[in-house]
Coordinates of C-alpha atoms in Angstrom, one line a residue:
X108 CA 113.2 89.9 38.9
X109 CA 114.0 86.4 40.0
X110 CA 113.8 83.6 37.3
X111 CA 113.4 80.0 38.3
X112 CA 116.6 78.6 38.6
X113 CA 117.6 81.2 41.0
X114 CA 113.9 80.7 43.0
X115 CA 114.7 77.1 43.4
X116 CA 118.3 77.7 44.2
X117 CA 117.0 79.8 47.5
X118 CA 114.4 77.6 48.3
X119 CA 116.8 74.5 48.4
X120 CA 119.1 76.5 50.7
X121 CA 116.3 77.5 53.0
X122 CA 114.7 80.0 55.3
X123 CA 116.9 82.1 57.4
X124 CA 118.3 85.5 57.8
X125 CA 117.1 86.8 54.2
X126 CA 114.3 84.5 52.8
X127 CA 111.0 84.1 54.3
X128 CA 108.4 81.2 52.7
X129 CA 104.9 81.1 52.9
X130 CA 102.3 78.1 51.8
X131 CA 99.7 80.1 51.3
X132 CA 98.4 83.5 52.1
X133 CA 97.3 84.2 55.6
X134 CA 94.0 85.2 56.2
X135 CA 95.9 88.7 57.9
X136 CA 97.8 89.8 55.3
X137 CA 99.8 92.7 57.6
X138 CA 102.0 89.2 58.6
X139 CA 103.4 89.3 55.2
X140 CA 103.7 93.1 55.5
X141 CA 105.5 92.5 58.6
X142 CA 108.0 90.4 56.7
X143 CA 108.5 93.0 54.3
X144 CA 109.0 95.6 56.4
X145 CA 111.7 93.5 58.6
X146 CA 114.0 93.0 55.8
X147 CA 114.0 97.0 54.1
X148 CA 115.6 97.2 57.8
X149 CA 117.7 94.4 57.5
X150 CA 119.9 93.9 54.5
X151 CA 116.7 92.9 52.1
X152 CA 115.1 89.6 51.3
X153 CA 112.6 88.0 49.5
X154 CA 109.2 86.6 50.2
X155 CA 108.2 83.2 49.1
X156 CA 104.3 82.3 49.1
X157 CA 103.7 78.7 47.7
X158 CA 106.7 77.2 49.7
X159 CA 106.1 75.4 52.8
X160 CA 108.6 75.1 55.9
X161 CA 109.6 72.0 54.5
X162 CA 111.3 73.8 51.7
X163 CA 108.8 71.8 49.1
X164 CA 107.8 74.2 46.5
X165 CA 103.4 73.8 46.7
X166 CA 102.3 76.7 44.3
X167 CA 99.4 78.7 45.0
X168 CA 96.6 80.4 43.2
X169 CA 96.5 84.1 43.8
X170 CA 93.5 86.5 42.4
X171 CA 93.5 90.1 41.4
X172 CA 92.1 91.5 45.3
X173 CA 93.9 89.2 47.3
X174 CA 96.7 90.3 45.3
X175 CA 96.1 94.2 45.3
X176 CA 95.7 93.4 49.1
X177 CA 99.0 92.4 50.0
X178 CA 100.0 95.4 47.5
X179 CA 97.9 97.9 49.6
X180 CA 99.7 96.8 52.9
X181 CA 102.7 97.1 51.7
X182 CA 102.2 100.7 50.8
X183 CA 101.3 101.5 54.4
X184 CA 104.8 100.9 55.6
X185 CA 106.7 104.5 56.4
X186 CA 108.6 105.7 54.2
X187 CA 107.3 104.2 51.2
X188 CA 109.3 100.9 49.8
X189 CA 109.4 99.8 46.7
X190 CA 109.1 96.3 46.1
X191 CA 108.8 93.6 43.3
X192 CA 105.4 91.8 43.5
X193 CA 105.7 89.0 40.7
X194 CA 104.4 85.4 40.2
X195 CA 107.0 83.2 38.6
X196 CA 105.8 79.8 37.1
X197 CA 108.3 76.9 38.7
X198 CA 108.2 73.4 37.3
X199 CA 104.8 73.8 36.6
X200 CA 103.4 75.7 40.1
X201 CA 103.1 79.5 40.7
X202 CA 105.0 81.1 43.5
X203 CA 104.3 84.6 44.8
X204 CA 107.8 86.5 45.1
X205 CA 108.2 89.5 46.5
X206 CA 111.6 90.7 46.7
X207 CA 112.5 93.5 49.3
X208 CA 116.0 95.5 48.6
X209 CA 117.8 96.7 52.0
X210 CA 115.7 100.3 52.5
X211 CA 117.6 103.5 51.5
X212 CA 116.1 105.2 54.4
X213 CA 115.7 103.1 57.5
X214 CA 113.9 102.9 59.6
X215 CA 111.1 101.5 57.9
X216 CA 107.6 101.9 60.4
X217 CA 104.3 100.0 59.9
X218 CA 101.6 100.6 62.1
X219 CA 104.0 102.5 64.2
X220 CA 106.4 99.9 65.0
X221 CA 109.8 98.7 63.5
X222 CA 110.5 94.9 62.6
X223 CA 113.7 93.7 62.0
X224 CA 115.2 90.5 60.7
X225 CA 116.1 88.2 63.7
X226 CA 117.9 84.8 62.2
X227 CA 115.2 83.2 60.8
X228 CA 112.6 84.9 62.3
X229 CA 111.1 88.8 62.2
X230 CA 110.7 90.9 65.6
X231 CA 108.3 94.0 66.4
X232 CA 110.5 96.8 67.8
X233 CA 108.2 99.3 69.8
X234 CA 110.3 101.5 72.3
X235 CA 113.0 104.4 71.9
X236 CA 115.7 102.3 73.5
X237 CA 114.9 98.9 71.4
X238 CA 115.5 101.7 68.6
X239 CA 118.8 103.1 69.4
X240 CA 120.6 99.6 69.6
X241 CA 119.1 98.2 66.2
X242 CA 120.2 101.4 64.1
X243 CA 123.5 102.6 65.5
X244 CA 124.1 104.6 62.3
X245 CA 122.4 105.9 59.6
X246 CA 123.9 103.5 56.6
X247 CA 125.6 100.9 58.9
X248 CA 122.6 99.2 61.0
X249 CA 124.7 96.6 61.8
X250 CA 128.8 95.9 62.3
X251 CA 128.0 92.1 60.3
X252 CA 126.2 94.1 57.7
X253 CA 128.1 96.7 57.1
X254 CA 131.2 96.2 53.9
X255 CA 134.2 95.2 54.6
X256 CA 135.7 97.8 51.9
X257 CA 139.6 96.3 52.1
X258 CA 138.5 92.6 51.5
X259 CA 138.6 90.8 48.3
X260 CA 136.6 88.0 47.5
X261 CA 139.3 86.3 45.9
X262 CA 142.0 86.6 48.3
X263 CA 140.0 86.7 51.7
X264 CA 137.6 84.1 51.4
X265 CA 138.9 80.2 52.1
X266 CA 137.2 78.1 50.0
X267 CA 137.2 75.3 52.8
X268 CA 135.4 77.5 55.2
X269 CA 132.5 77.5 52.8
X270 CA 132.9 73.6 52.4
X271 CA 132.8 73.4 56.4
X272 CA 130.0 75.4 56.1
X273 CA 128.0 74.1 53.6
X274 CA 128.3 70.6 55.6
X275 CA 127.1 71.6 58.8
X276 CA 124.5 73.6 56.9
X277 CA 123.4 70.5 55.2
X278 CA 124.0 72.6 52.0
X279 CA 126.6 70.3 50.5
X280 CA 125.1 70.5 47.0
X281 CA 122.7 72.9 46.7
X282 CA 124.1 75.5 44.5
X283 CA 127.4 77.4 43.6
X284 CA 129.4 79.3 46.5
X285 CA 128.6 82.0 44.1
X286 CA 125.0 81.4 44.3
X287 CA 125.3 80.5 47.9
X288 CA 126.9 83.8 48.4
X289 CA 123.7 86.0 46.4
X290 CA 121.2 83.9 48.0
X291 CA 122.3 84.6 52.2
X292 CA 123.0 88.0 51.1
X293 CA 126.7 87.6 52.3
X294 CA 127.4 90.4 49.6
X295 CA 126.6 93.8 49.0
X296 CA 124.8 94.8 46.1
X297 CA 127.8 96.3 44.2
X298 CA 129.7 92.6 45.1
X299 CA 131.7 94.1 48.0
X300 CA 131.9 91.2 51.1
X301 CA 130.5 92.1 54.0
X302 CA 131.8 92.3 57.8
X303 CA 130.2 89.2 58.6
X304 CA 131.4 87.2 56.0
X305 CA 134.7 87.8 56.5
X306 CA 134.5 86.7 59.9
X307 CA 132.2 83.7 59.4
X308 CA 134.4 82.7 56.0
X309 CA 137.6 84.6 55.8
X310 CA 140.9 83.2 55.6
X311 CA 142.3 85.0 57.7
X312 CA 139.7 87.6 59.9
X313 CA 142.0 88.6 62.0
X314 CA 143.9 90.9 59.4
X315 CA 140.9 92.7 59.4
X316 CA 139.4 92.8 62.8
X317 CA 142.3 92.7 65.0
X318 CA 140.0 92.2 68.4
X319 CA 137.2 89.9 66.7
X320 CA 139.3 87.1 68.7
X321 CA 138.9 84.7 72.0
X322 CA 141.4 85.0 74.9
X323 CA 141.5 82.3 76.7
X324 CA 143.2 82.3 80.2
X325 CA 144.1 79.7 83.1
X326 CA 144.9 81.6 86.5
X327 CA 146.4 79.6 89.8
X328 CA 143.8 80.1 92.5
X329 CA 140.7 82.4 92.9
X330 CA 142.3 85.5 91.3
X331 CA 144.3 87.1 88.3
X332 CA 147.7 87.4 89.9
X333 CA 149.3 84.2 88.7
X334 CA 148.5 83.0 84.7
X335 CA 149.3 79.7 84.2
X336 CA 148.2 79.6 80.4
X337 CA 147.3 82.2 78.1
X338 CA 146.3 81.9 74.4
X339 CA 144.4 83.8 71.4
X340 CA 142.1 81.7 69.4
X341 CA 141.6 83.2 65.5
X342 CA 140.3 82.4 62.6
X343 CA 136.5 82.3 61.4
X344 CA 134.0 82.5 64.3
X345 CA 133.1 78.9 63.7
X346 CA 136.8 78.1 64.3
X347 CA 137.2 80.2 67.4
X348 CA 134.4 78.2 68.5
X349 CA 135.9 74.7 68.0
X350 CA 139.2 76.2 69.3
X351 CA 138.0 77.7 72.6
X352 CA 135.9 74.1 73.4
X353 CA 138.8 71.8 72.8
X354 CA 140.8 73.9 75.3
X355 CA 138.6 74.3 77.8
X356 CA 138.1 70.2 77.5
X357 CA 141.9 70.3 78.3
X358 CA 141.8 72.5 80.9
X359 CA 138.8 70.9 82.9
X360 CA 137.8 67.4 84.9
X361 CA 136.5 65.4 81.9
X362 CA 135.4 61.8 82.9
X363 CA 134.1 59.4 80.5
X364 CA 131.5 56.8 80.8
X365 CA 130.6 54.0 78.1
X366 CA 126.8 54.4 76.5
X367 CA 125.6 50.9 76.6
X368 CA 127.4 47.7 74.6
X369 CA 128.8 47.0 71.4
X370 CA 131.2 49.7 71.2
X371 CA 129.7 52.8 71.0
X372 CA 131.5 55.8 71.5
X373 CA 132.5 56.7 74.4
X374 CA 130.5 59.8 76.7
X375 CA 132.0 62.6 77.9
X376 CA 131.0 63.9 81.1
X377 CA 132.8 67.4 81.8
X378 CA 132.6 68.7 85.9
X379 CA 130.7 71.6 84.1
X380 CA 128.3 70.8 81.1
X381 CA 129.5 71.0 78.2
X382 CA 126.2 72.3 76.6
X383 CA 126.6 75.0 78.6
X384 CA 129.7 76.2 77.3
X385 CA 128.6 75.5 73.6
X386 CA 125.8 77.9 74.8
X387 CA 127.7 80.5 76.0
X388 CA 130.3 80.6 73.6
X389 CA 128.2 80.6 70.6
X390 CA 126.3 83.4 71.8
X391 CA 129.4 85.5 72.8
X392 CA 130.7 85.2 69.2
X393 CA 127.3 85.8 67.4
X394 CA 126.0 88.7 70.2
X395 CA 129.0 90.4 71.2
X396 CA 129.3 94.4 70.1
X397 CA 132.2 94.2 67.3
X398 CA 132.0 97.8 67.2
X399 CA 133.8 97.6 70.2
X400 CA 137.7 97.6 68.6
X401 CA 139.1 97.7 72.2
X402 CA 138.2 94.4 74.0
X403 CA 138.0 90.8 72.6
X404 CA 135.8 87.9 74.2
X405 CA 137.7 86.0 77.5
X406 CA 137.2 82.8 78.6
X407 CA 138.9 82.7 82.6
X408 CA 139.8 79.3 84.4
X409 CA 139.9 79.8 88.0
X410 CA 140.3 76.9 90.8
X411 CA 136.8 77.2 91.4
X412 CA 135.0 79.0 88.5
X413 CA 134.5 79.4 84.3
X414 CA 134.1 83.0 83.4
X415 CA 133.2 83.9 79.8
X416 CA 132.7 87.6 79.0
X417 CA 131.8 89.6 75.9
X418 CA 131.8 93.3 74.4
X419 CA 128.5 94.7 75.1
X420 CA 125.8 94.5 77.7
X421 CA 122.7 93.9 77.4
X422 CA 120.8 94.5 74.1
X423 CA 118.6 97.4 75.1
X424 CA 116.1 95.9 72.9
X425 CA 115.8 93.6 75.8
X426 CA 114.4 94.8 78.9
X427 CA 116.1 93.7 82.4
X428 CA 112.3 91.7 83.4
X429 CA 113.0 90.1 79.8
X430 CA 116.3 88.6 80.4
X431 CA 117.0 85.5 79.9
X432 CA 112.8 84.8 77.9
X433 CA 113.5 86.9 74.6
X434 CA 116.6 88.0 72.6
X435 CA 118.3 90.4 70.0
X436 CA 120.9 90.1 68.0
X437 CA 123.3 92.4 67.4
X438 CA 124.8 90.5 64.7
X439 CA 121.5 89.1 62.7
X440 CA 124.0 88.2 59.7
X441 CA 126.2 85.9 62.0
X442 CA 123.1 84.9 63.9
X443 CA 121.6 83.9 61.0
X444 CA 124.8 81.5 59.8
X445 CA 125.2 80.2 63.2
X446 CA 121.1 79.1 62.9
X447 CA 121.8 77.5 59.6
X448 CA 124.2 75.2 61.1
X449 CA 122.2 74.0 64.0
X450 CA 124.1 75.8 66.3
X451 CA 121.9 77.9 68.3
X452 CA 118.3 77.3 68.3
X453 CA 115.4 79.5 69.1
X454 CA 116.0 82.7 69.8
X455 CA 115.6 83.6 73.9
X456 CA 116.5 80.1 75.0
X457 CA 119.9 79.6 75.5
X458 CA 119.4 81.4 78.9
X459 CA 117.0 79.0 79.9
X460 CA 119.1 76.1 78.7
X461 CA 122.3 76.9 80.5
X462 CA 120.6 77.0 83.8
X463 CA 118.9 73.6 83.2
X464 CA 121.9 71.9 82.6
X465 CA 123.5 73.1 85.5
X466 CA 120.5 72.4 87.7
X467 CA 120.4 68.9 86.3
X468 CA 124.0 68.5 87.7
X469 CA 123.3 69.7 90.7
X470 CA 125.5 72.6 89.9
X471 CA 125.4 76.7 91.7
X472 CA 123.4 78.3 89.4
X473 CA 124.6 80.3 86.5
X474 CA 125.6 83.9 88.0
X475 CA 125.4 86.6 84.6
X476 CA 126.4 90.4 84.8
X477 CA 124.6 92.3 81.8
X478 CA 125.9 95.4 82.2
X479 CA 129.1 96.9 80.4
X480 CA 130.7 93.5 79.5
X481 CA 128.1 90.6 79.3
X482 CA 129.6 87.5 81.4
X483 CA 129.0 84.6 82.6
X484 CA 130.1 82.7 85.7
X485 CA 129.9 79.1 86.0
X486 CA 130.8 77.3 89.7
X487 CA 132.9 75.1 89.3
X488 CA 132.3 71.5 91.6
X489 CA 134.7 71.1 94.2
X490 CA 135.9 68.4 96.5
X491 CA 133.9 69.4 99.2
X492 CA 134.5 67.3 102.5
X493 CA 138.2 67.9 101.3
X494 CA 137.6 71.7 101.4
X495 CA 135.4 72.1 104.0
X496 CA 138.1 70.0 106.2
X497 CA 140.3 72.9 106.2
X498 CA 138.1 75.4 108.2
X499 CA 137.3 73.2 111.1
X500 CA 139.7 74.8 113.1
X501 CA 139.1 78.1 111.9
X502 CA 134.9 77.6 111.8
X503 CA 132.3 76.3 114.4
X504 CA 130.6 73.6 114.2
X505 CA 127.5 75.4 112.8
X506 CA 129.1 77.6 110.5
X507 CA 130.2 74.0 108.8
X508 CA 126.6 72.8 109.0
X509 CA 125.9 76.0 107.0
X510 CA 128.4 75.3 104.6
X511 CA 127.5 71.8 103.8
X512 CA 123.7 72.9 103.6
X513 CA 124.3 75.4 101.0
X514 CA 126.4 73.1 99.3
X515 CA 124.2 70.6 98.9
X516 CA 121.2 73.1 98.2
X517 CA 122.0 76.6 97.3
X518 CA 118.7 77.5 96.8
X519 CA 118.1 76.6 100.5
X520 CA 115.8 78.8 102.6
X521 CA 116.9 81.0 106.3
X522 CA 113.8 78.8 107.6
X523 CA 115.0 75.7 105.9
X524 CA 118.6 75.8 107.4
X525 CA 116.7 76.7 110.9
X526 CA 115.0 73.3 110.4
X527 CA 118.3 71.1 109.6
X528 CA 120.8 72.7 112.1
X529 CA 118.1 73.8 115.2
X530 CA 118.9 77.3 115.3
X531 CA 116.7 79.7 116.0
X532 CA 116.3 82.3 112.8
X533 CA 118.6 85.2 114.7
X534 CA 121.2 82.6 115.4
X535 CA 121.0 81.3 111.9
X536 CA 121.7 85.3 110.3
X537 CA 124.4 85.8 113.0
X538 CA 126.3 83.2 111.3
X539 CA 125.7 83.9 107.7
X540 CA 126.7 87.0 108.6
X541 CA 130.0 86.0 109.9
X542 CA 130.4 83.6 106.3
X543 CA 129.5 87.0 104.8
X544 CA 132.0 89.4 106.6
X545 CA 135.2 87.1 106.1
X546 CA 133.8 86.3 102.5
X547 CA 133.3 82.8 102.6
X548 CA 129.2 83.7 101.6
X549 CA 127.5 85.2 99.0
X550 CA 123.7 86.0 98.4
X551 CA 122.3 86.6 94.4
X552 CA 119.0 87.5 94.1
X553 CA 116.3 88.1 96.7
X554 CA 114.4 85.7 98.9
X555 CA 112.6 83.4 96.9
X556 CA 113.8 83.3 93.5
X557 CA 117.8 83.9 94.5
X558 CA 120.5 81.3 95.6
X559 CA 123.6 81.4 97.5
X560 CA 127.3 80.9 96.7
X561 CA 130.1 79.5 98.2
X562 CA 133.4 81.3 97.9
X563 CA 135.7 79.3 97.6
X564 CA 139.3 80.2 99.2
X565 CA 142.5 78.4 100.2
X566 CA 141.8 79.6 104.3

């Protein structure tokens, strides 16, 4: 049972992967249920009700039936889980606790669905397929979840990774790393670390998870014959992170421009977003299958695109006509961490950012590949004239119309293009037929939603 202190300690370090808080008690009950249920599958957590999202402790008044009635949904969750139901008296107010331990014999089912413990949030599994990629084994649900049996807290853990942490968090003082360490669940319950921690915290991850690194290559053209550069970025996730963005900052056109007077800082403005990359990086790290031992996240420089690719496809808890509007995790632990410092933000978005910030450049769409390895390509911008200057002898003078059409708009229409270059629609396909064959052109997606590509090649 929870005393106080340690209820206070939790509620200063806030919601997230295990703790859930409440202000009151909703007038449908199962939504607490719901809660529960989500963290028997996850690694356990505890309920809060009399605690508002602003991590203010309110205190709430709870009867005998509305009581018995939160009891009485909880016992409908299959098979049955036992739970503490108490009301602790803190600084004068009541809070509801209920404190779930990680189930024994998951999955946990109410109303015939699974939930499971999402960052911050809870998610409703319904389908055989969502099923098989949330429990990959029968005591290991998750690779971040799952002990690290050869680590030791003493020796693996950097005590300035949890400082970095606790500062991005916004947790600078809230409680002891100990404390910090019970509260997140970063622990098992016989004090063993887990996988995640050790990559989120270790000193040196590596030892442990030989693959759970970045490669990060620069080739010399359009393919992978020639590498120019070629480095491994380890340490803790977070560290990968900075490592991987400070080199591809080196590697790409950065321009800076100055944000108004009085010496402000200078801005940044990378030929490809940099939000974008901060997106896609972030996700690789906290998405990517580390059960995978054989392949490591890449990050490819070409002369004319950014590819970033990651162990795993697609989550099959996320169906193809879902990609891209809602998300799993196949990492909820490291999720949850990366939430926590303000990292990634609600869950299915990143997607839809990424292709914003390219669109507001006037960049070629995003271009992802879900299955087997997830990647990303980013088109890169290109002197254009410059480029298109070299296939005048080698192009007509429509085919470079084409070209410089696309360019400008890749989401350009057959009829469109018929418009502009006064074509008829036969001789417009002849020729993007032609930009086809010798590779020059590329089509993604069907008519009205998809976009062309230029392939850029030295002719």
């Amino acid at each position: 049972m929870l005393n106080p202190n340690e209820i206070k300690s939790i509620v200063a370090s806030g919601e997230g992967y295990n703790a859930e808080f409440k202000v009151s008690i909703p007038s449908n009950v199962k939504g607490i249920t719901e809660e529960v249920c989500a963290f028997a599958n996850a690694s356990g957590g505890v309920v809060l009700i009399g605690v508002d999202d602003a991590n203010i402790i309110k205190g709430i008044t709870i009867d005998n039936a509305k009581r018995s009635a939160i009891q009485n949904s909880i016992n409908e969750i299959s098979p049955p889980l036992k739970c503490d139901f108490t009301i602790v008296e803190v600084d004068g107010k009541n809070i509801a606790v209920i404190e779930v331990p990680s189930g024994q014999n998951k999955p946990y089912v109410l109303s015939g669905a699974i939930y499971v413990r999402q960052g911050p949030n809870s998610q409703k599994l319904t389908t055989v397929e969502e099923m098989r990629d949330f429990f990959q084994q029968a005591d290991k649900i998750y690779f971040d979840d799952a002990t690290c049996k050869d680590a030791n807290i003493d020796e693996d853990i950097a005590k300035e990774n949890i400082k970095t942490f606790r500062f991005e968090a916004g947790l600078v003082n809230a409680t002891s790393d100990e404390q910090l360490f019970t509260n997140l669940k970063l622990i098992t319950n016989d004090g063993q670390l887990k996988n995640g921690t050790v990559l989120f915290f270790g000193s040196n991850p590596e030892k442990f998870f030989e693959k759970a690194v970045i490669r990060c290559v620069v080739f010399d053209g359009t393919d992978k014959r020639y590498i120019v550069d070629d480095k491994v970025m380890t340490g803790t996730l977070y560290q990968q992170y900075q490592k991987s963005m400070v080199w591809l900052k080196s590697k790409l056109d950065v321009r800076y421009d100055i944000e108004g007077e009085g010496g402000k800082p200078r801005k940044e403005l990378w030929e490809i977003p940099e939000t974008a990359f901060k997106e896609i990086i972030i996700n690789s790290l906290a998405h990517r299958d580390y059960y995978d031992k054989g392949a490591r996240i890449t990050i490819e420089v070409f002369d004319d695109r950014v590819e970033i690719s990651n162990p795993g496809g697609l989550v099959s808890a996320v169906p193809r006509s879902e990609f891209g509007k809602r998300s799993a995790s196949r990492n909820p632990l490291i999720f949850g961490l990366f939430e926590r410092m303000r990292l990634v933000e609600q869950i299915g978005s990143g997607i839809t950012r990424i292709r914003d910030v390219m669109n507001d450049e006037g960049l070629t769409p995003p271009e992802f590949n879900i299955d087997g390895m997830f990647t990303v390509i980013l088109r890169r911008p290109i002197e254009f004239e410059k480029w298109v200057e070299r296939w005048v002898d080698n192009l007509s003078e429509n085919r470079i119309k084409i070209l410089k059409n696309i360019y400008k708009n890749p989401k350009i229409s057959k009829r469109e293009l018929e418009a502009i270059i006064g074509l008829s629609g036969s001789a417009i396909d002849k020729n993007i037929d032609f930009l086809k064959d010798i590779k020059l052109l590329e089509r993604k997606g069907n008519t009205k939603s998809g976009h062309w590509i230029i392939k850029y090649k030295l002719p």
